[in-house]
Amino acid sequence: MTDVVKMVHGAGGQAMQSFIKEYILRHLGWGTGEIPLSSLDDSGAIDGVVLKSDSYTVKPLFFPGGDIGSLAVAGTINDILMIGGRPIALALGLIIEEGFPFSDLDRILKSISNTAMKVGVPVITGDTKVVEKGALENLVLNMSGLGVRHPYLDHNLEVVKKYRDGFDEKWLLDSNIKPGDKIIITGYIGDHAIALLSVREGVNFEADIKSDAAPLNGLVEAALKMGGVVAMKDPTRGGLANLLNEWSEKSGVGIKIYEECIPIRDSVRNVCEYLGLDPLELGNEGKAAIAVIPELADKVLEAIRQNPLGKDAEIIGEATDEYDFVIMETVIGGLRAVPPPIGDPIPRIC
Ligand code: MG
């Protein structure tokens, strides 16, 4: 570790994981609860209440398919959903640099309102600070969220119990996965990161790619209603590669995925090839990976595909005890390890 914080420490990969363990958890990891900080899951839970806090530093603030406002609502709500929570309220913290145009602020607040209203989750508290010019770039916002147990979570867990002896988990944790569980991805990966890249200064390529930022309330409800889900996680910073490695490590299983089953748009694949990026490491803001008991994987997949945000969902692999890491069978039939990314190939995407 260096003696100062670097960009890589916030990039969602291996460097951020060890930074969090060595610094944040060393001081704050003593807390208990149903899902304590030390489990480093998508949200925390205590006394039946789900809590999530997320800050947004995306650059630029407006991008194809969304803006910092819609992104913040989607990101926070999705993290509450991922552990089996139902989001019920949001808290908005705005830190604005002096000189920021009211017209842009208006657009962002409208976008927060529209996105939150669509899923019926109101902003019920917040805070606004203004800092002098130069103290930060434009605007940073924090979106925290509150949730309760999802109304279909207990039904979903009961279904798992029918098939899995001794299963006694109360939430959809990263550590719940067992060999044989199937891994579903709910749609095309990489769109969000490439959409942001396409509008960054100095980058210019022809690609009509929009961010996928969206709250996944309907899709998650469909999956839980069917039942059999053991874990859910959104592949944000660090992408699918980081997500699967976190699952593998926390659940103590290997995960095997099949390259030909992973939905990636040709346009995203082309940009990745051109710039030397790995689509598995790109961030997404409207996708979930869902681990399901093998007996019900096809049924859950079918249920997800009924939702517009899950119509391109695929089963991309399964947990296995054949390995203790993440491995991918390539389109040509070879095998390659999928390590967690060190940092993020495209910083400031969320
Ligand atoms: Mg997450």
GROMACS .gro file of C-alpha atoms in nm, residues 6-339:
model
  334
    6LYS     CA    1  -0.497   0.668  -0.503
    7MET     CA    2  -0.775   0.639  -0.763
    8VAL     CA    3  -0.733   0.262  -0.763
    9HIS     CA    4  -0.849   0.248  -0.398
   10GLY     CA    5  -1.197   0.352  -0.510
   11ALA     CA    6  -1.210   0.150  -0.828
   12GLY     CA    7  -1.407  -0.152  -0.714
   13GLY     CA    8  -1.137  -0.411  -0.778
   14GLN     CA    9  -0.882  -0.597  -0.571
   15ALA     CA   10  -0.703  -0.280  -0.452
   16MET     CA   11  -1.029  -0.135  -0.317
   17GLN     CA   12  -1.118  -0.463  -0.146
   18SER     CA   13  -0.790  -0.469   0.046
   19PHE     CA   14  -0.812  -0.096   0.120
   20ILE     CA   15  -1.158  -0.149   0.272
   21LYS     CA   16  -1.042  -0.449   0.474
   22GLU     CA   17  -0.719  -0.287   0.597
   23TYR     CA   18  -0.858   0.057   0.677
   24ILE     CA   19  -1.237   0.078   0.699
   25LEU     CA   20  -1.297  -0.259   0.864
   26ARG     CA   21  -0.998  -0.223   1.096
   27HIS     CA   22  -1.174   0.074   1.256
   28LEU     CA   23  -1.542   0.006   1.197
   29GLY     CA   24  -1.570  -0.367   1.146
   30TRP     CA   25  -1.673  -0.434   1.510
   31GLY     CA   26  -2.043  -0.376   1.451
   32THR     CA   27  -2.294  -0.657   1.465
   33GLY     CA   28  -2.640  -0.686   1.314
   34GLU     CA   29  -2.820  -0.917   1.075
   35ILE     CA   30  -2.586  -0.809   0.795
   36PRO     CA   31  -2.294  -0.622   0.956
   37LEU     CA   32  -2.041  -0.400   0.778
   38SER     CA   33  -1.783  -0.678   0.797
   39SER     CA   34  -1.983  -0.896   0.557
   40LEU     CA   35  -1.919  -0.627   0.288
   41ASP     CA   36  -2.245  -0.713   0.116
   42ASP     CA   37  -2.453  -0.479  -0.101
   43SER     CA   38  -2.644  -0.335   0.199
   44GLY     CA   39  -2.643  -0.373   0.574
   45ALA     CA   40  -2.936  -0.495   0.784
   46ILE     CA   41  -3.016  -0.456   1.151
   47ASP     CA   42  -3.339  -0.525   1.342
   48GLY     CA   43  -3.519  -0.606   1.016
   49VAL     CA   44  -3.423  -0.272   0.861
   50VAL     CA   45  -3.202  -0.250   0.549
   51LEU     CA   46  -2.966   0.045   0.513
   52LYS     CA   47  -2.749   0.154   0.223
   53SER     CA   48  -2.536   0.463   0.157
   54ASP     CA   49  -2.377   0.539  -0.176
   55SER     CA   50  -2.198   0.846  -0.313
   56TYR     CA   51  -2.191   0.946  -0.677
   57THR     CA   52  -1.898   1.116  -0.849
   58VAL     CA   53  -1.976   1.021  -1.208
   59LYS     CA   54  -1.807   1.217  -1.486
   60PRO     CA   55  -1.967   1.367  -1.689
   61LEU     CA   56  -2.288   1.439  -1.496
   62PHE     CA   57  -2.505   1.381  -1.804
   63PHE     CA   58  -2.447   1.083  -2.032
   64PRO     CA   59  -2.637   0.875  -2.290
   65GLY     CA   60  -2.919   0.694  -2.110
   66GLY     CA   61  -2.905   0.885  -1.783
   67ASP     CA   62  -2.740   1.131  -1.550
   68ILE     CA   63  -2.603   1.144  -1.197
   69GLY     CA   64  -2.959   1.171  -1.062
   70SER     CA   65  -3.112   0.862  -1.222
   71LEU     CA   66  -2.788   0.674  -1.154
   72ALA     CA   67  -2.799   0.760  -0.784
   73VAL     CA   68  -3.157   0.644  -0.739
   74ALA     CA   69  -3.096   0.323  -0.935
   75GLY     CA   70  -2.767   0.242  -0.763
   76THR     CA   71  -2.897   0.283  -0.409
   77ILE     CA   72  -3.229   0.110  -0.471
   78ASN     CA   73  -3.062  -0.184  -0.645
   79ASP     CA   74  -2.824  -0.244  -0.355
   80ILE     CA   75  -3.122  -0.265  -0.117
   81LEU     CA   76  -3.300  -0.506  -0.352
   82MET     CA   77  -2.992  -0.726  -0.393
   83ILE     CA   78  -2.995  -0.857  -0.037
   84GLY     CA   79  -3.371  -0.915  -0.038
   85GLY     CA   80  -3.487  -0.573   0.079
   86ARG     CA   81  -3.780  -0.363  -0.037
   87PRO     CA   82  -3.666   0.000  -0.068
   88ILE     CA   83  -3.908   0.237   0.108
   89ALA     CA   84  -3.729   0.573   0.136
   90LEU     CA   85  -3.427   0.770   0.018
   91ALA     CA   86  -3.207   1.042   0.169
   92LEU     CA   87  -3.030   1.284  -0.065
   93GLY     CA   88  -2.707   1.460   0.029
   94LEU     CA   89  -2.602   1.729  -0.221
   95ILE     CA   90  -2.252   1.882  -0.218
   96ILE     CA   91  -2.244   2.156  -0.478
   97GLU     CA   92  -1.949   2.362  -0.594
   98GLU     CA   93  -2.006   2.739  -0.609
   99GLY     CA   94  -2.086   2.843  -0.965
  100PHE     CA   95  -2.281   2.531  -1.052
  101PRO     CA   96  -2.565   2.627  -1.291
  102PHE     CA   97  -2.920   2.613  -1.153
  103SER     CA   98  -3.036   2.478  -1.490
  104ASP     CA   99  -2.820   2.166  -1.446
  105LEU     CA  100  -2.931   2.127  -1.086
  106ASP     CA  101  -3.289   2.145  -1.205
  107ARG     CA  102  -3.232   1.868  -1.460
  108ILE     CA  103  -3.066   1.646  -1.201
  109LEU     CA  104  -3.339   1.693  -0.938
  110LYS     CA  105  -3.608   1.629  -1.199
  111SER     CA  106  -3.431   1.310  -1.295
  112ILE     CA  107  -3.406   1.197  -0.931
  113SER     CA  108  -3.776   1.269  -0.891
  114ASN     CA  109  -3.882   1.084  -1.207
  115THR     CA  110  -3.672   0.775  -1.136
  116ALA     CA  111  -3.779   0.755  -0.771
  117MET     CA  112  -4.147   0.819  -0.851
  118LYS     CA  113  -4.155   0.536  -1.106
  119VAL     CA  114  -4.071   0.287  -0.832
  120GLY     CA  115  -4.267   0.467  -0.561
  121VAL     CA  116  -3.974   0.539  -0.332
  122PRO     CA  117  -3.978   0.899  -0.200
  123VAL     CA  118  -3.683   1.111  -0.088
  124ILE     CA  119  -3.783   1.186   0.273
  125THR     CA  120  -3.476   1.366   0.403
  126GLY     CA  121  -3.152   1.518   0.286
  127ASP     CA  122  -2.888   1.781   0.323
  128THR     CA  123  -2.732   2.049   0.100
  129LYS     CA  124  -2.381   2.192   0.126
  130VAL     CA  125  -2.214   2.445  -0.103
  131VAL     CA  126  -1.834   2.449  -0.119
  132GLU     CA  127  -1.599   2.708  -0.272
  133LYS     CA  128  -1.495   2.682  -0.634
  134GLY     CA  129  -1.211   2.437  -0.681
  135ALA     CA  130  -1.301   2.229  -0.373
  136LEU     CA  131  -1.456   1.967  -0.600
  137GLU     CA  132  -1.559   1.921  -0.958
  138ASN     CA  133  -1.916   2.048  -1.011
  139LEU     CA  134  -2.125   1.836  -0.781
  140VAL     CA  135  -2.113   1.520  -0.576
  141LEU     CA  136  -2.417   1.353  -0.433
  142ASN     CA  137  -2.487   1.095  -0.172
  143MET     CA  138  -2.798   0.882  -0.192
  144SER     CA  139  -2.879   0.670   0.108
  145GLY     CA  140  -3.172   0.435   0.123
  146LEU     CA  141  -3.386   0.254   0.374
  147GLY     CA  142  -3.557  -0.077   0.319
  148VAL     CA  143  -3.753  -0.350   0.492
  149ARG     CA  144  -3.770  -0.725   0.424
  150HIS     CA  145  -3.906  -0.777   0.076
  151PRO     CA  146  -4.263  -0.912   0.089
  152TYR     CA  147  -4.156  -1.215  -0.123
  153LEU     CA  148  -3.823  -1.279   0.050
  154ASP     CA  149  -3.954  -1.530   0.305
  155HIS     CA  150  -4.153  -1.715   0.038
  156ASN     CA  151  -3.837  -1.730  -0.175
  157LEU     CA  152  -3.629  -1.866   0.115
  158GLU     CA  153  -3.895  -2.127   0.199
  159VAL     CA  154  -3.872  -2.254  -0.158
  160VAL     CA  155  -3.492  -2.283  -0.127
  161LYS     CA  156  -3.535  -2.478   0.200
  162LYS     CA  157  -3.760  -2.733   0.028
  163TYR     CA  158  -3.473  -2.829  -0.199
  164ARG     CA  159  -3.174  -2.762   0.025
  165ASP     CA  160  -3.140  -2.939   0.359
  166GLY     CA  161  -3.011  -2.721   0.637
  167PHE     CA  162  -3.048  -2.392   0.448
  168ASP     CA  163  -3.123  -2.136   0.716
  169GLU     CA  164  -3.022  -1.799   0.573
  170LYS     CA  165  -3.242  -1.495   0.635
  171TRP     CA  166  -3.108  -1.271   0.356
  172LEU     CA  167  -2.962  -1.310   0.004
  173LEU     CA  168  -2.597  -1.298   0.101
  174ASP     CA  169  -2.284  -1.327  -0.113
  175SER     CA  170  -2.187  -1.623   0.107
  176ASN     CA  171  -2.501  -1.832   0.036
  177ILE     CA  172  -2.389  -2.003  -0.285
  178LYS     CA  173  -2.334  -2.379  -0.303
  179PRO     CA  174  -2.188  -2.597  -0.582
  180GLY     CA  175  -2.452  -2.660  -0.847
  181ASP     CA  176  -2.626  -2.323  -0.812
  182LYS     CA  177  -2.687  -2.161  -1.149
  183ILE     CA  178  -2.578  -1.805  -1.224
  184ILE     CA  179  -2.816  -1.582  -1.420
  185ILE     CA  180  -2.719  -1.242  -1.561
  186THR     CA  181  -3.025  -1.026  -1.630
  187GLY     CA  182  -2.907  -0.872  -1.959
  188TYR     CA  183  -2.628  -0.718  -2.170
  189ILE     CA  184  -2.315  -0.623  -1.977
  190GLY     CA  185  -2.080  -0.327  -2.025
  191ASP     CA  186  -2.330  -0.075  -2.164
  192HIS     CA  187  -2.300   0.174  -1.876
  193ALA     CA  188  -1.921   0.198  -1.874
  194ILE     CA  189  -1.895   0.223  -2.252
  195ALA     CA  190  -2.174   0.485  -2.269
  196LEU     CA  191  -1.974   0.701  -2.026
  197LEU     CA  192  -1.652   0.642  -2.210
  198SER     CA  193  -1.818   0.746  -2.535
  199VAL     CA  194  -1.880   1.100  -2.404
  200ARG     CA  195  -1.554   1.154  -2.219
  201GLU     CA  196  -1.319   1.421  -2.341
  202GLY     CA  197  -1.056   1.296  -2.580
  203VAL     CA  198  -1.243   0.977  -2.654
  204ASN     CA  199  -1.426   0.963  -2.980
  205PHE     CA  200  -1.576   0.653  -3.128
  206GLU     CA  201  -1.892   0.578  -3.313
  207ALA     CA  202  -2.100   0.377  -3.074
  208ASP     CA  203  -2.466   0.430  -3.004
  209ILE     CA  204  -2.458   0.277  -2.657
  210LYS     CA  205  -2.678   0.393  -2.371
  211SER     CA  206  -2.629   0.346  -1.999
  212ASP     CA  207  -2.848   0.072  -1.853
  213ALA     CA  208  -2.901   0.264  -1.524
  214ALA     CA  209  -3.241   0.159  -1.388
  215PRO     CA  210  -3.395   0.041  -1.062
  216LEU     CA  211  -3.467  -0.333  -1.076
  217ASN     CA  212  -3.770  -0.350  -0.842
  218GLY     CA  213  -4.002  -0.535  -1.084
  219LEU     CA  214  -3.741  -0.782  -1.198
  220VAL     CA  215  -3.637  -0.872  -0.843
  221GLU     CA  216  -3.999  -0.915  -0.741
  222ALA     CA  217  -4.056  -1.156  -1.031
  223ALA     CA  218  -3.755  -1.367  -0.929
  224LEU     CA  219  -3.847  -1.379  -0.559
  225LYS     CA  220  -4.211  -1.456  -0.636
  226MET     CA  221  -4.095  -1.763  -0.828
  227GLY     CA  222  -3.854  -1.860  -0.550
  228GLY     CA  223  -3.524  -2.044  -0.531
  229VAL     CA  224  -3.290  -1.744  -0.533
  230VAL     CA  225  -2.995  -1.778  -0.292
  231ALA     CA  226  -2.795  -1.463  -0.377
  232MET     CA  227  -2.820  -1.148  -0.587
  233LYS     CA  228  -2.560  -0.883  -0.663
  234ASP     CA  229  -2.532  -0.599  -0.912
  235PRO     CA  230  -2.217  -0.595  -1.127
  236THR     CA  231  -2.129  -0.227  -1.078
  237ARG     CA  232  -1.765  -0.115  -1.037
  238GLY     CA  233  -1.532  -0.401  -1.124
  239GLY     CA  234  -1.805  -0.560  -1.334
  240LEU     CA  235  -1.902  -0.924  -1.352
  241ALA     CA  236  -1.539  -1.031  -1.295
  242ASN     CA  237  -1.528  -0.866  -0.954
  243LEU     CA  238  -1.877  -0.984  -0.861
  244LEU     CA  239  -1.808  -1.350  -0.934
  245ASN     CA  240  -1.478  -1.338  -0.745
  246GLU     CA  241  -1.653  -1.189  -0.441
  247TRP     CA  242  -1.912  -1.467  -0.456
  248SER     CA  243  -1.646  -1.732  -0.501
  249GLU     CA  244  -1.441  -1.604  -0.207
  250LYS     CA  245  -1.729  -1.543   0.035
  251SER     CA  246  -1.915  -1.865  -0.050
  252GLY     CA  247  -1.600  -2.078  -0.073
  253VAL     CA  248  -1.696  -2.220  -0.413
  254GLY     CA  249  -1.556  -2.216  -0.763
  255ILE     CA  250  -1.761  -2.053  -1.038
  256LYS     CA  251  -1.751  -2.165  -1.399
  257ILE     CA  252  -1.898  -1.941  -1.667
  258TYR     CA  253  -1.939  -1.991  -2.041
  259GLU     CA  254  -1.826  -1.708  -2.265
  260GLU     CA  255  -2.079  -1.784  -2.539
  261CYS     CA  256  -2.368  -1.747  -2.291
  262ILE     CA  257  -2.272  -1.399  -2.165
  263PRO     CA  258  -2.485  -1.130  -2.333
  264ILE     CA  259  -2.253  -0.861  -2.473
  265ARG     CA  260  -2.359  -0.627  -2.753
  266ASP     CA  261  -2.141  -0.635  -3.065
  267SER     CA  262  -2.087  -0.259  -3.032
  268VAL     CA  263  -1.957  -0.301  -2.674
  269ARG     CA  264  -1.741  -0.595  -2.778
  270ASN     CA  265  -1.593  -0.392  -3.065
  271VAL     CA  266  -1.504  -0.096  -2.842
  272CYS     CA  267  -1.350  -0.335  -2.589
  273GLU     CA  268  -1.140  -0.504  -2.855
  274TYR     CA  269  -1.028  -0.169  -2.994
  275LEU     CA  270  -0.930  -0.027  -2.654
  276GLY     CA  271  -0.806  -0.348  -2.498
  277LEU     CA  272  -1.080  -0.362  -2.233
  278ASP     CA  273  -1.231  -0.675  -2.081
  279PRO     CA  274  -1.613  -0.651  -2.091
  280LEU     CA  275  -1.628  -0.867  -1.777
  281GLU     CA  276  -1.456  -0.583  -1.587
  282LEU     CA  277  -1.692  -0.306  -1.702
  283GLY     CA  278  -1.945  -0.150  -1.464
  284ASN     CA  279  -2.322  -0.185  -1.507
  285GLU     CA  280  -2.603   0.002  -1.329
  286GLY     CA  281  -2.918  -0.182  -1.430
  287LYS     CA  282  -2.818  -0.547  -1.418
  288ALA     CA  283  -2.811  -0.818  -1.155
  289ALA     CA  284  -2.638  -1.150  -1.124
  290ILE     CA  285  -2.873  -1.397  -0.958
  291ALA     CA  286  -2.767  -1.731  -0.808
  292VAL     CA  287  -3.049  -1.984  -0.808
  293ILE     CA  288  -3.079  -2.344  -0.691
  294PRO     CA  289  -3.038  -2.565  -1.001
  295GLU     CA  290  -3.389  -2.715  -0.974
  296LEU     CA  291  -3.556  -2.377  -1.033
  297ALA     CA  292  -3.301  -2.191  -1.248
  298ASP     CA  293  -3.502  -2.223  -1.570
  299LYS     CA  294  -3.823  -2.112  -1.398
  300VAL     CA  295  -3.656  -1.808  -1.243
  301LEU     CA  296  -3.497  -1.724  -1.579
  302GLU     CA  297  -3.838  -1.742  -1.745
  303ALA     CA  298  -3.993  -1.517  -1.478
  304ILE     CA  299  -3.714  -1.261  -1.517
  305ARG     CA  300  -3.749  -1.257  -1.894
  306GLN     CA  301  -4.114  -1.149  -1.856
  307ASN     CA  302  -3.985  -0.819  -1.716
  308PRO     CA  303  -3.872  -0.564  -1.980
  309LEU     CA  304  -3.542  -0.514  -1.794
  310GLY     CA  305  -3.474  -0.887  -1.794
  311LYS     CA  306  -3.576  -0.987  -2.146
  312ASP     CA  307  -3.216  -1.063  -2.245
  313ALA     CA  308  -3.136  -1.262  -1.929
  314GLU     CA  309  -2.926  -1.576  -1.964
  315ILE     CA  310  -2.788  -1.852  -1.745
  316ILE     CA  311  -2.414  -1.795  -1.780
  317GLY     CA  312  -2.267  -2.062  -1.557
  318GLU     CA  313  -2.275  -2.238  -1.224
  319ALA     CA  314  -2.101  -2.274  -0.891
  320THR     CA  315  -1.876  -2.578  -0.870
  321ASP     CA  316  -1.645  -2.759  -0.629
  322GLU     CA  317  -1.418  -2.856  -0.918
  323TYR     CA  318  -1.228  -2.529  -0.874
  324ASP     CA  319  -1.192  -2.272  -0.597
  325PHE     CA  320  -1.176  -1.968  -0.823
  326VAL     CA  321  -1.362  -1.820  -1.121
  327ILE     CA  322  -1.299  -1.983  -1.455
  328MET     CA  323  -1.443  -1.925  -1.801
  329GLU     CA  324  -1.486  -2.167  -2.088
  330THR     CA  325  -1.406  -1.955  -2.394
  331VAL     CA  326  -1.596  -1.961  -2.723
  332ILE     CA  327  -1.324  -2.175  -2.874
  333GLY     CA  328  -1.348  -2.426  -2.590
  334GLY     CA  329  -1.040  -2.331  -2.386
  335LEU     CA  330  -1.041  -2.248  -2.018
  336ARG     CA  331  -0.916  -1.925  -1.867
  337ALA     CA  332  -0.912  -1.798  -1.511
  338VAL     CA  333  -1.113  -1.481  -1.446
  339PRO     CA  334  -0.922  -1.295  -1.171
   0.00000   0.00000   0.00000
